[in-house]
């Protein structure tokens, strides 16, 4: 899920193969030479490392690591290396509901408000009709809205509250649109029904029951694990750069699990064997059947001349279905900063494959998965590595063409309409949280919770962001644009963000407010007093080290210091109080600055 606004790039790294996790007394002929193929895939895709495991019925028939989990220290990947698995988490989240379907008789076809009565969607019609089945199969009509959790991560409860402000882009059940928030909600439903956290539900109902003892839920636990993989991104086509772990605890049910290929093999055994591990039922068979059956069409999925034997593209519950060369395949990928993953199985063939990679937005999991699939199922050889490299090159050329089309509209030699300091402030949106624009020297930066973007002026009051994490690479062009908007008073009042998500063609508007300034209680005291306005007494006073203003007949208003003796109303946009001082720094008066004019009150 990394890089909402930037394209992925690649680099080269020396590769090694680790020792297998277990001694194999007899080499399965289906895997003879596979190490060389996987190493070539890593080298050609400039990936750091990969771990692979293959399950057949109830046995792990292949498990091995390749490359490095830590490039700088040359620490190899093994079958016990832990990776972030990203959206492969979703199958665990949905399966908890599958278990609760039996334990608590929950109904997937009732409105989700049956279980979350306070939940609201953008319209009352959606609130009244969206079901768990709709959420599980990505058919709610809501596009991703990933900008919300990615630039402004928050607590689980606060992220849920944002959903009511997220506009749909299609009718309910009209089309398939991937949405991480709908899996967050599934985790919350499980929490409400059990009184336990999502993490506890997954741990007690799945992990502990099938022996997934080397899996966890947080970046802190990943970092402290005995054999963690570091995440990597590639910049400037050749430079490997370590990518910080991205903490998405609030969105955990959509993608925060960390695991190893050996642990994930246990998970695959359950699915291959109809919900059981050995003879113990882990997930009800009735749920397994629904989860791996088509609930929604993802795409046309018609065969092509190049791949006539790969057909249909449908979605179940946290699984994607396709016909792979005549074999029914169930699969889901995962991406989060620095990591990519694929978990797949063939129920009719009793084969499962998990591929975990510490490379950002990587095609390695798909290339390795398909290469192994062809070998294990005895299918005709196809060079998946070359095919995906070709597709990647085409995508890169397409991105270049799109950039040319965008820059063809650029007007050169323009200047912003305001001084850079005027753009600084806090920009907020009910659905997407907030970010801050700050000035440093002759540049503007967007300050997000987990990262910063340098803002390059594109033309006029339109800017283009560049991630500063790996240094500013202006060759990595972002399609995103920030358009700063001027209000009637001449101030910058908002920023409209374009091109964050194809399914949301309209710009996302963030209202601007002044950033709060730190001020001591002693300094705040000088603003306390009584002021006269049209015969009424206006009072300012401190309460718990916060300045308030009170107007007769109205509620008290909390004031936020923004500098130069100016305070904004915290909860009323467009309203402020300016204090006037004499040479002795004594308060003489205050002026209410409002959309309908300015009103001055002298101090009594």
Coordinates of C-alpha atoms in Angstrom, one line a residue:
X1 CA 0.0 0.0 0.0
X2 CA 3.0 2.2 0.0
X3 CA 3.5 5.2 -2.3
X4 CA 0.0 6.6 -2.9
X5 CA 1.5 9.4 -4.9
X6 CA 4.8 8.1 -6.3
X7 CA 5.7 5.4 -8.8
X8 CA 7.8 2.4 -7.9
X9 CA 11.4 2.2 -9.0
X10 CA 14.0 -0.6 -8.9
X11 CA 17.6 -1.4 -8.1
X12 CA 20.2 -4.1 -8.1
X13 CA 21.5 -6.2 -5.2
X14 CA 23.8 -9.2 -4.8
X15 CA 21.8 -12.3 -4.0
X16 CA 22.4 -15.3 -1.9
X17 CA 20.4 -18.4 -1.0
X18 CA 19.9 -19.3 2.6
X19 CA 20.1 -22.9 3.9
X20 CA 16.7 -24.6 3.9
X21 CA 14.7 -24.6 7.1
X22 CA 14.7 -28.4 7.3
X23 CA 16.9 -31.1 5.8
X24 CA 15.3 -32.7 2.8
X25 CA 16.4 -36.3 2.5
X26 CA 15.0 -36.5 -1.0
X27 CA 14.7 -33.6 -3.4
X28 CA 11.3 -33.3 -5.0
X29 CA 12.1 -33.3 -8.8
X30 CA 9.5 -30.6 -9.3
X31 CA 11.9 -28.2 -7.5
X32 CA 15.2 -29.1 -9.2
X33 CA 16.7 -25.9 -10.5
X34 CA 14.2 -23.6 -8.8
X35 CA 16.8 -21.8 -6.8
X36 CA 18.4 -20.5 -10.0
X37 CA 15.1 -19.3 -11.3
X38 CA 14.2 -17.5 -8.2
X39 CA 17.6 -15.9 -7.9
X40 CA 17.2 -14.7 -11.5
X41 CA 13.8 -13.2 -10.7
X42 CA 15.4 -11.3 -7.7
X43 CA 18.3 -10.1 -9.7
X44 CA 16.3 -8.9 -12.7
X45 CA 13.8 -7.1 -10.5
X46 CA 16.5 -5.7 -8.2
X47 CA 14.8 -7.1 -5.1
X48 CA 16.4 -7.4 -1.7
X49 CA 15.1 -10.8 -0.6
X50 CA 12.2 -13.3 -0.7
X51 CA 10.9 -16.2 1.3
X52 CA 8.9 -19.0 -0.3
X53 CA 6.9 -22.0 1.0
X54 CA 4.9 -24.6 -0.8
X55 CA 2.2 -26.8 0.8
X56 CA 0.8 -30.0 -0.6
X57 CA -2.2 -31.4 1.4
X58 CA -0.9 -31.4 5.0
X59 CA 2.8 -31.1 4.3
X60 CA 5.3 -28.3 3.6
X61 CA 7.2 -29.6 0.5
X62 CA 9.4 -26.6 0.0
X63 CA 10.5 -23.7 2.2
X64 CA 13.5 -21.5 1.6
X65 CA 14.8 -17.9 1.8
X66 CA 16.7 -16.0 -0.9
X67 CA 18.6 -12.8 -0.8
X68 CA 18.9 -10.5 2.2
X69 CA 16.5 -9.5 5.0
X70 CA 19.0 -6.8 6.0
X71 CA 21.1 -5.5 3.1
X72 CA 23.6 -3.4 5.0
X73 CA 24.5 -6.2 7.4
X74 CA 24.2 -8.9 4.8
X75 CA 21.8 -10.9 6.9
X76 CA 20.1 -13.6 4.8
X77 CA 16.4 -14.4 4.4
X78 CA 15.3 -17.8 5.7
X79 CA 12.0 -19.5 6.0
X80 CA 11.7 -18.1 9.5
X81 CA 12.3 -14.5 8.5
X82 CA 9.3 -12.3 9.4
X83 CA 7.7 -9.9 6.8
X84 CA 4.8 -7.6 6.7
X85 CA 2.1 -9.4 4.7
X86 CA -0.1 -6.3 4.0
X87 CA -3.5 -7.1 2.6
X88 CA -3.0 -10.8 3.0
X89 CA -4.2 -9.9 6.5
X90 CA -7.8 -9.5 5.2
X91 CA -8.5 -13.2 4.9
X92 CA -7.8 -13.5 8.7
X93 CA -10.2 -10.6 9.5
X94 CA -13.0 -12.0 7.3
X95 CA -12.4 -15.5 8.7
X96 CA -13.0 -14.2 12.3
X97 CA -16.5 -13.2 11.1
X98 CA -16.8 -16.6 9.4
X99 CA -16.2 -18.2 12.8
X100 CA -18.6 -15.8 14.5
X101 CA -21.2 -16.6 11.9
X102 CA -21.3 -20.0 13.5
X103 CA -20.6 -19.0 17.1
X104 CA -23.0 -16.0 17.3
X105 CA -25.3 -16.6 14.3
X106 CA -24.4 -13.3 12.6
X107 CA -26.0 -12.7 9.3
X108 CA -23.8 -11.4 6.4
X109 CA -26.9 -10.2 4.6
X110 CA -28.3 -7.9 7.3
X111 CA -27.3 -4.2 7.3
X112 CA -24.0 -3.8 9.1
X113 CA -25.7 -1.3 11.4
X114 CA -27.4 -4.3 13.0
X115 CA -24.0 -4.8 14.6
X116 CA -22.7 -1.3 14.6
X117 CA -25.8 0.9 15.2
X118 CA -23.8 4.1 15.4
X119 CA -22.2 3.6 12.0
X120 CA -23.0 6.1 9.3
X121 CA -22.2 6.2 5.6
X122 CA -22.4 9.1 3.2
X123 CA -26.2 8.7 2.6
X124 CA -28.9 7.3 4.7
X125 CA -29.7 4.8 1.9
X126 CA -26.2 3.4 2.2
X127 CA -26.4 3.4 6.0
X128 CA -29.6 1.4 5.8
X129 CA -28.5 -1.1 3.2
X130 CA -24.8 -1.9 3.2
X131 CA -24.3 -5.4 4.6
X132 CA -21.3 -7.4 5.8
X133 CA -21.4 -9.3 2.5
X134 CA -21.1 -6.0 0.6
X135 CA -18.1 -5.0 2.7
X136 CA -16.4 -8.4 2.4
X137 CA -16.7 -8.5 -1.4
X138 CA -15.8 -4.8 -2.0
X139 CA -19.2 -3.8 -3.6
X140 CA -20.3 -0.9 -1.4
X141 CA -19.9 1.8 -4.0
X142 CA -17.1 3.4 -2.1
X143 CA -13.7 3.8 -3.8
X144 CA -10.5 3.3 -1.8
X145 CA -10.2 6.7 -0.1
X146 CA -6.8 5.5 1.0
X147 CA -5.5 9.1 1.3
X148 CA -7.4 9.3 4.6
X149 CA -5.6 6.6 6.5
X150 CA -2.3 7.0 4.7
X151 CA -1.5 10.7 5.2
X152 CA -3.5 11.0 8.5
X153 CA -3.4 7.7 10.4
X154 CA -5.5 7.8 13.6
X155 CA -7.2 5.6 16.1
X156 CA -9.5 2.9 15.0
X157 CA -12.6 4.7 16.3
X158 CA -11.7 8.0 14.7
X159 CA -11.0 6.4 11.3
X160 CA -14.5 4.8 11.5
X161 CA -16.0 8.2 12.1
X162 CA -14.5 9.5 8.9
X163 CA -16.4 7.0 6.8
X164 CA -19.6 9.0 6.9
X165 CA -17.9 11.8 5.0
X166 CA -16.5 9.5 2.2
X167 CA -18.5 10.0 -1.0
X168 CA -19.3 6.9 -3.1
X169 CA -18.4 6.8 -6.8
X170 CA -20.9 4.1 -7.8
X171 CA -24.2 2.6 -6.8
X172 CA -24.3 0.0 -4.1
X173 CA -23.4 -3.5 -5.7
X174 CA -22.9 -1.9 -9.1
X175 CA -19.2 -2.5 -9.4
X176 CA -16.2 -3.9 -7.6
X177 CA -14.1 -1.3 -5.8
X178 CA -11.3 -2.2 -3.4
X179 CA -11.7 -0.5 0.0
X180 CA -9.5 -1.0 3.0
X181 CA -12.0 0.9 5.3
X182 CA -14.5 -1.9 4.8
X183 CA -12.1 -4.4 6.3
X184 CA -11.4 -2.1 9.1
X185 CA -15.1 -2.1 9.8
X186 CA -15.2 -5.9 9.7
X187 CA -12.5 -6.0 12.4
X188 CA -14.6 -3.5 14.5
X189 CA -17.7 -5.7 14.1
X190 CA -15.8 -8.6 15.5
X191 CA -14.6 -6.4 18.4
X192 CA -18.2 -5.4 19.2
X193 CA -19.5 -8.9 19.1
X194 CA -16.7 -10.4 21.3
X195 CA -15.7 -7.5 23.5
X196 CA -12.1 -8.2 22.5
X197 CA -9.8 -6.4 20.2
X198 CA -9.4 -7.5 16.6
X199 CA -5.8 -8.6 17.5
X200 CA -7.1 -10.7 20.3
X201 CA -9.7 -12.3 18.1
X202 CA -7.2 -13.3 15.4
X203 CA -4.8 -14.5 18.0
X204 CA -7.3 -16.6 20.0
X205 CA -9.4 -17.9 17.1
X206 CA -6.7 -18.6 14.5
X207 CA -3.0 -18.0 15.4
X208 CA -2.9 -20.0 18.7
X209 CA -5.1 -22.8 17.3
X210 CA -3.0 -23.5 14.2
X211 CA 0.5 -22.8 15.6
X212 CA 1.2 -19.4 14.1
X213 CA 3.6 -18.6 16.9
X214 CA 5.9 -16.4 14.9
X215 CA 3.2 -13.9 13.7
X216 CA 2.2 -10.6 15.3
X217 CA 0.3 -7.3 14.6
X218 CA 2.6 -4.3 15.0
X219 CA 5.7 -2.7 13.6
X220 CA 7.1 -2.6 17.1
X221 CA 6.7 -6.4 17.3
X222 CA 8.2 -6.8 13.9
X223 CA 11.3 -4.8 14.8
X224 CA 11.7 -6.8 18.0
X225 CA 11.3 -10.2 16.3
X226 CA 14.3 -12.5 16.3
X227 CA 14.6 -12.4 12.5
X228 CA 12.9 -9.4 11.0
X229 CA 13.1 -8.3 7.4
X230 CA 13.8 -4.7 6.8
X231 CA 11.7 -3.0 4.1
X232 CA 13.2 -1.6 1.0
X233 CA 12.4 0.8 -1.8
X234 CA 14.5 1.6 -4.9
X235 CA 15.1 5.2 -6.0
X236 CA 16.7 6.6 -9.1
X237 CA 16.5 3.1 -10.8
X238 CA 19.5 1.8 -9.0
X239 CA 19.8 3.0 -5.3
X240 CA 18.6 0.7 -2.6
X241 CA 17.1 2.6 0.3
X242 CA 15.8 1.2 3.5
X243 CA 12.1 2.2 4.0
X244 CA 10.8 2.8 7.5
X245 CA 8.1 0.5 8.8
X246 CA 4.7 2.1 8.3
X247 CA 2.6 2.0 11.4
X248 CA -1.1 1.4 10.4
X249 CA -2.3 0.1 13.8
X250 CA -5.6 2.0 13.4
X251 CA -6.2 0.2 10.0
X252 CA -4.9 -3.1 11.4
X253 CA -7.7 -5.4 10.2
X254 CA -7.0 -4.3 6.6
X255 CA -3.3 -5.1 6.6
X256 CA -1.1 -5.0 9.7
X257 CA -0.1 -8.7 10.3
X258 CA 3.5 -9.7 10.2
X259 CA 4.4 -13.4 9.5
X260 CA 6.8 -16.0 8.2
X261 CA 6.3 -18.4 5.3
X262 CA 6.3 -21.3 7.8
X263 CA 3.5 -19.8 9.8
X264 CA 1.6 -18.9 6.6
X265 CA 2.0 -22.5 5.6
X266 CA -0.2 -23.5 8.5
X267 CA -2.8 -21.0 7.3
X268 CA -2.7 -22.5 3.8
X269 CA -3.2 -26.0 5.2
X270 CA -6.5 -24.9 6.8
X271 CA -7.8 -23.5 3.5
X272 CA -6.6 -26.5 1.4
X273 CA -8.3 -28.9 3.8
X274 CA -11.7 -27.3 3.9
X275 CA -11.2 -25.3 7.1
X276 CA -9.5 -28.0 9.2
X277 CA -6.0 -28.5 10.5
X278 CA -5.6 -32.2 10.8
X279 CA -9.0 -33.2 12.1
X280 CA -9.7 -30.0 14.1
X281 CA -12.2 -27.5 12.6
X282 CA -10.6 -24.0 12.6
X283 CA -13.0 -22.3 10.2
X284 CA -16.5 -23.6 9.4
X285 CA -16.6 -25.4 6.0
X286 CA -19.7 -23.5 5.1
X287 CA -17.8 -20.2 5.4
X288 CA -14.8 -21.6 3.4
X289 CA -17.2 -22.4 0.5
X290 CA -18.6 -18.9 0.4
X291 CA -15.2 -17.2 0.9
X292 CA -13.7 -18.9 -2.2
X293 CA -16.8 -18.6 -4.3
X294 CA -17.5 -15.6 -6.6
X295 CA -19.3 -12.9 -4.7
X296 CA -18.5 -10.1 -7.2
X297 CA -17.0 -9.7 -10.6
X298 CA -13.7 -7.8 -10.4
X299 CA -13.0 -7.4 -14.1
X300 CA -14.0 -8.9 -17.5
X301 CA -11.3 -11.6 -17.1
X302 CA -11.5 -12.7 -20.7
X303 CA -8.6 -14.8 -22.1
X304 CA -6.0 -13.0 -24.3
X305 CA -4.0 -14.2 -27.3
X306 CA -0.9 -14.2 -25.1
X307 CA -2.6 -16.0 -22.2
X308 CA -5.5 -17.9 -23.5
X309 CA -5.6 -20.3 -20.5
X310 CA -6.0 -17.6 -17.8
X311 CA -9.6 -16.6 -17.4
X312 CA -12.2 -14.8 -15.2
X313 CA -11.4 -12.4 -12.4
X314 CA -13.7 -12.6 -9.4
X315 CA -13.7 -11.8 -5.7
X316 CA -15.0 -13.8 -2.7
X317 CA -14.4 -12.9 0.9
X318 CA -10.8 -11.5 1.0
X319 CA -9.8 -13.8 -1.8
X320 CA -9.5 -13.4 -5.6
X321 CA -10.5 -16.2 -7.9
X322 CA -9.2 -17.0 -11.4
X323 CA -8.9 -19.9 -13.7
X324 CA -5.1 -20.5 -14.1
X325 CA -4.4 -22.8 -17.0
X326 CA -7.5 -24.9 -16.2
X327 CA -6.9 -24.9 -12.5
X328 CA -9.1 -23.0 -10.0
X329 CA -6.8 -20.5 -8.2
X330 CA -7.6 -18.6 -5.0
X331 CA -5.2 -15.8 -4.2
X332 CA -4.6 -12.4 -2.5
X333 CA -1.7 -10.0 -2.6
X334 CA -0.4 -7.6 -0.1
X335 CA 1.5 -4.4 -0.2
X336 CA 2.7 -2.1 2.6
X337 CA 5.7 0.2 2.7
X338 CA 8.8 -1.8 1.8
X339 CA 7.0 -5.2 1.5
X340 CA 5.0 -7.2 -1.0
X341 CA 3.3 -10.6 -0.6
X342 CA 1.2 -13.3 -2.3
X343 CA -0.8 -16.1 -0.6
X344 CA -2.5 -18.5 -3.0
X345 CA -3.9 -22.0 -3.2
X346 CA -5.5 -24.4 -5.6
X347 CA -8.3 -26.2 -3.7
X348 CA -8.9 -28.9 -6.3
X349 CA -5.2 -29.7 -6.4
X350 CA -4.5 -29.3 -2.7
X351 CA -1.5 -27.0 -3.4
X352 CA -0.7 -23.8 -1.6
X353 CA 2.0 -21.2 -2.2
X354 CA 3.1 -18.2 -0.1
X355 CA 5.7 -15.7 -1.3
X356 CA 6.9 -12.8 0.9
X357 CA 9.2 -10.1 -0.4
X358 CA 10.9 -7.1 1.3
X359 CA 10.5 -4.9 -1.7
X360 CA 8.0 -2.1 -2.2
X361 CA 5.3 -2.6 -4.7
X362 CA 7.1 -5.6 -6.2
X363 CA 6.1 -7.9 -9.0
X364 CA 8.4 -10.6 -7.6
X365 CA 5.6 -12.4 -5.6
X366 CA 3.6 -12.9 -8.8
X367 CA 6.6 -14.0 -10.9
X368 CA 7.8 -16.5 -8.2
X369 CA 4.2 -17.8 -7.5
X370 CA 3.5 -18.5 -11.1
X371 CA 6.9 -20.0 -11.8
X372 CA 6.4 -22.4 -8.9
X373 CA 2.8 -23.1 -9.8
X374 CA 3.8 -24.3 -13.3
X375 CA 6.4 -26.6 -11.8
X376 CA 4.2 -28.1 -9.1
X377 CA 1.2 -28.7 -11.3
X378 CA 3.3 -30.0 -14.2
X379 CA 2.3 -27.3 -16.6
X380 CA 4.0 -26.0 -19.7
X381 CA 6.9 -23.7 -19.0
X382 CA 6.3 -20.0 -19.4
X383 CA 8.8 -17.2 -18.6
X384 CA 6.8 -15.2 -16.1
X385 CA 9.8 -13.2 -15.1
X386 CA 10.3 -11.9 -18.7
X387 CA 6.6 -11.4 -19.1
X388 CA 6.3 -9.2 -16.0
X389 CA 9.5 -7.3 -16.8
X390 CA 7.9 -6.5 -20.2
X391 CA 4.7 -5.3 -18.5
X392 CA 6.7 -3.2 -16.1
X393 CA 8.5 -1.5 -19.0
X394 CA 5.2 -0.8 -20.7
X395 CA 3.8 0.7 -17.5
X396 CA 6.8 2.9 -17.2
X397 CA 6.5 4.2 -20.7
X398 CA 2.8 4.8 -20.1
X399 CA 3.6 6.8 -17.0
X400 CA 6.1 8.9 -19.0
X401 CA 3.5 9.6 -21.7
X402 CA 1.0 10.7 -19.0
X403 CA 3.6 13.0 -17.5
X404 CA 4.2 14.6 -20.9
X405 CA 0.5 15.2 -21.3
X406 CA 0.4 16.8 -17.9
X407 CA 3.4 19.0 -18.4
X408 CA 2.2 20.1 -21.8
X409 CA -0.3 22.2 -20.0
X410 CA 2.3 23.8 -17.7
X411 CA 2.7 27.6 -17.9
X412 CA 6.3 28.5 -17.4
X413 CA 7.8 31.5 -15.5
X414 CA 4.8 32.1 -13.2
X415 CA 4.9 33.0 -9.5
X416 CA 2.6 32.1 -6.6
X417 CA 0.0 34.8 -5.9
X418 CA 1.1 35.1 -2.2
X419 CA 4.3 35.0 -0.2
X420 CA 5.2 31.5 0.8
X421 CA 4.4 32.3 4.5
X422 CA 0.8 32.9 3.5
X423 CA 0.4 29.3 2.4
X424 CA 1.5 27.9 5.8
X425 CA -1.3 26.5 8.0
X426 CA -3.3 23.4 8.9
X427 CA -5.4 21.9 6.2
X428 CA -8.3 19.7 7.2
X429 CA -11.0 17.6 5.7
X430 CA -13.7 15.6 7.6
X431 CA -13.1 12.4 5.6
X432 CA -9.3 12.7 5.3
X433 CA -8.0 14.2 8.5
X434 CA -5.4 16.9 8.3
X435 CA -1.9 17.9 7.3
X436 CA 0.2 21.0 7.8
X437 CA 1.9 23.2 5.2
X438 CA 5.1 24.8 6.6
X439 CA 7.7 27.1 5.1
X440 CA 11.4 26.4 5.4
X441 CA 13.7 28.9 3.7
X442 CA 12.5 29.3 0.1
X443 CA 10.4 26.2 0.0
X444 CA 7.0 24.8 1.2
X445 CA 6.7 21.4 2.7
X446 CA 3.6 19.3 3.5
X447 CA 4.0 17.9 6.9
X448 CA 2.2 14.6 7.3
X449 CA 2.0 12.4 10.4
X450 CA 4.6 9.9 9.1
X451 CA 6.4 11.7 6.3
X452 CA 7.1 15.0 4.6
X453 CA 6.7 16.2 1.0
X454 CA 8.6 19.0 -0.7
X455 CA 6.2 21.2 -2.7
X456 CA 7.5 22.2 -6.1
X457 CA 5.6 25.0 -7.7
X458 CA 4.1 23.7 -11.0
X459 CA 2.6 27.0 -12.1
X460 CA 0.7 29.8 -10.4
X461 CA -0.8 28.5 -7.1
X462 CA -0.5 24.8 -8.1
X463 CA 2.2 22.7 -6.6
X464 CA 3.5 19.1 -7.1
X465 CA 4.7 17.0 -4.1
X466 CA 7.9 15.0 -3.8
X467 CA 8.6 12.6 -0.9
X468 CA 11.7 13.7 1.1
X469 CA 12.3 10.3 2.7
X470 CA 15.0 9.3 0.4
X471 CA 16.1 12.7 -0.7
X472 CA 14.2 14.7 -3.3
X473 CA 14.2 12.9 -6.6
X474 CA 12.7 15.2 -9.2
X475 CA 12.9 12.5 -11.8
X476 CA 10.2 10.6 -9.9
X477 CA 7.2 12.7 -11.1
X478 CA 4.0 12.6 -9.1
X479 CA 0.7 13.1 -10.9
X480 CA -0.7 14.7 -7.7
X481 CA -1.3 18.4 -7.6
X482 CA -2.1 20.8 -4.8
X483 CA -4.1 23.8 -5.9
X484 CA -4.2 26.6 -3.3
X485 CA -7.4 28.7 -3.3
X486 CA -7.8 32.3 -2.4
X487 CA -10.9 33.5 -0.5
X488 CA -12.8 36.8 -0.9
X489 CA -10.6 38.4 1.8
X490 CA -7.5 37.7 -0.2
X491 CA -6.2 34.9 2.2
X492 CA -5.4 31.4 1.2
X493 CA -8.5 29.6 2.5
X494 CA -8.1 26.0 1.2
X495 CA -6.2 23.5 -0.9
X496 CA -7.7 21.2 -3.5
X497 CA -5.9 17.9 -4.1
X498 CA -6.1 16.4 -7.6
X499 CA -5.2 12.9 -9.0
X500 CA -4.8 11.0 -5.7
X501 CA -7.3 8.3 -6.8
X502 CA -8.6 7.6 -10.3
X503 CA -12.1 6.7 -9.0
X504 CA -12.4 10.1 -7.3
X505 CA -12.1 12.5 -10.3
X506 CA -13.3 15.5 -8.2
X507 CA -10.6 17.4 -6.2
X508 CA -10.4 16.7 -2.5
X509 CA -10.8 20.0 -0.7
X510 CA -9.0 20.8 2.6
X511 CA -9.9 23.9 4.5
X512 CA -7.0 26.0 5.8
X513 CA -6.7 27.3 9.4
X514 CA -3.7 29.0 11.1
X515 CA -1.4 26.6 12.9
X516 CA -1.5 26.9 16.6
X517 CA 1.5 28.6 18.2
X518 CA 2.9 27.6 21.6
X519 CA 2.3 30.2 24.3
X520 CA 2.9 30.1 28.0
X521 CA 0.2 30.5 30.6
X522 CA 2.0 33.7 31.8
X523 CA 1.7 35.2 28.4
X524 CA -1.9 34.1 28.0
X525 CA -2.8 36.0 31.2
X526 CA -2.3 39.4 29.6
X527 CA -5.2 38.7 27.2
X528 CA -7.6 38.2 30.1
X529 CA -10.1 41.1 30.6
X530 CA -13.5 42.7 30.0
X531 CA -14.2 44.6 26.8
X532 CA -17.1 46.8 25.8
X533 CA -18.9 46.3 22.5
X534 CA -22.2 48.2 21.8
X535 CA -23.0 48.3 25.5
X536 CA -22.3 44.6 26.0
X537 CA -19.5 43.2 28.1
X538 CA -17.2 40.8 26.3
X539 CA -15.1 38.7 28.6
X540 CA -11.8 36.8 28.0
X541 CA -10.6 34.3 30.6
X542 CA -8.4 31.3 31.2
X543 CA -9.7 27.8 32.0
X544 CA -7.2 25.0 32.3
X545 CA -4.5 27.1 30.6
X546 CA -6.8 27.8 27.6
X547 CA -8.1 31.2 26.6
X548 CA -11.8 31.6 26.0
X549 CA -14.0 34.5 25.0
X550 CA -17.6 34.9 26.1
X551 CA -20.3 37.0 24.4
X552 CA -23.6 37.6 26.3
X553 CA -26.3 35.1 25.1
X554 CA -23.8 32.9 23.3
X555 CA -21.7 29.8 24.3
X556 CA -18.1 30.3 25.3
X557 CA -15.6 30.0 22.4
X558 CA -12.2 28.4 22.8
X559 CA -9.4 30.5 21.2
X560 CA -6.3 29.1 19.5
X561 CA -3.2 31.3 19.4
X562 CA -1.8 31.7 15.9
X563 CA 0.7 34.5 16.5
X564 CA 1.0 38.3 16.4
X565 CA -1.7 38.6 19.2
X566 CA -4.2 36.8 17.0
X567 CA -6.4 33.9 18.1
X568 CA -8.6 31.8 15.9
X569 CA -11.9 30.3 17.1
X570 CA -11.2 26.6 17.5
X571 CA -14.6 25.3 16.2
X572 CA -15.9 28.2 14.1
X573 CA -14.1 28.5 10.8
X574 CA -13.5 32.1 9.5
X575 CA -13.7 33.7 12.9
X576 CA -10.8 35.2 14.9
X577 CA -9.9 37.7 17.6
X578 CA -7.1 40.2 17.2
X579 CA -5.8 42.0 20.3
X580 CA -4.3 45.6 20.0
X581 CA -1.5 46.5 22.4
X582 CA 0.3 49.7 23.3
X583 CA 4.1 50.2 23.4
X584 CA 4.1 48.8 27.0
X585 CA 2.5 45.5 25.7
X586 CA -0.7 46.4 27.5
X587 CA -4.0 45.3 25.9
X588 CA -6.1 48.2 24.6
X589 CA -8.8 46.5 22.7
X590 CA -9.8 43.4 20.8
X591 CA -11.4 43.1 17.3
X592 CA -13.7 40.3 16.2
X593 CA -12.7 39.3 12.6
X594 CA -15.8 37.7 11.0
X595 CA -17.0 37.0 7.5
X596 CA -19.5 39.8 7.8
X597 CA -17.0 42.4 9.0
X598 CA -14.7 43.5 11.8
X599 CA -16.0 44.6 15.3
X600 CA -13.8 46.4 17.8
X601 CA -14.3 46.2 21.6
X602 CA -12.3 48.6 23.9
X603 CA -10.9 47.2 27.1
X604 CA -12.7 48.5 30.2

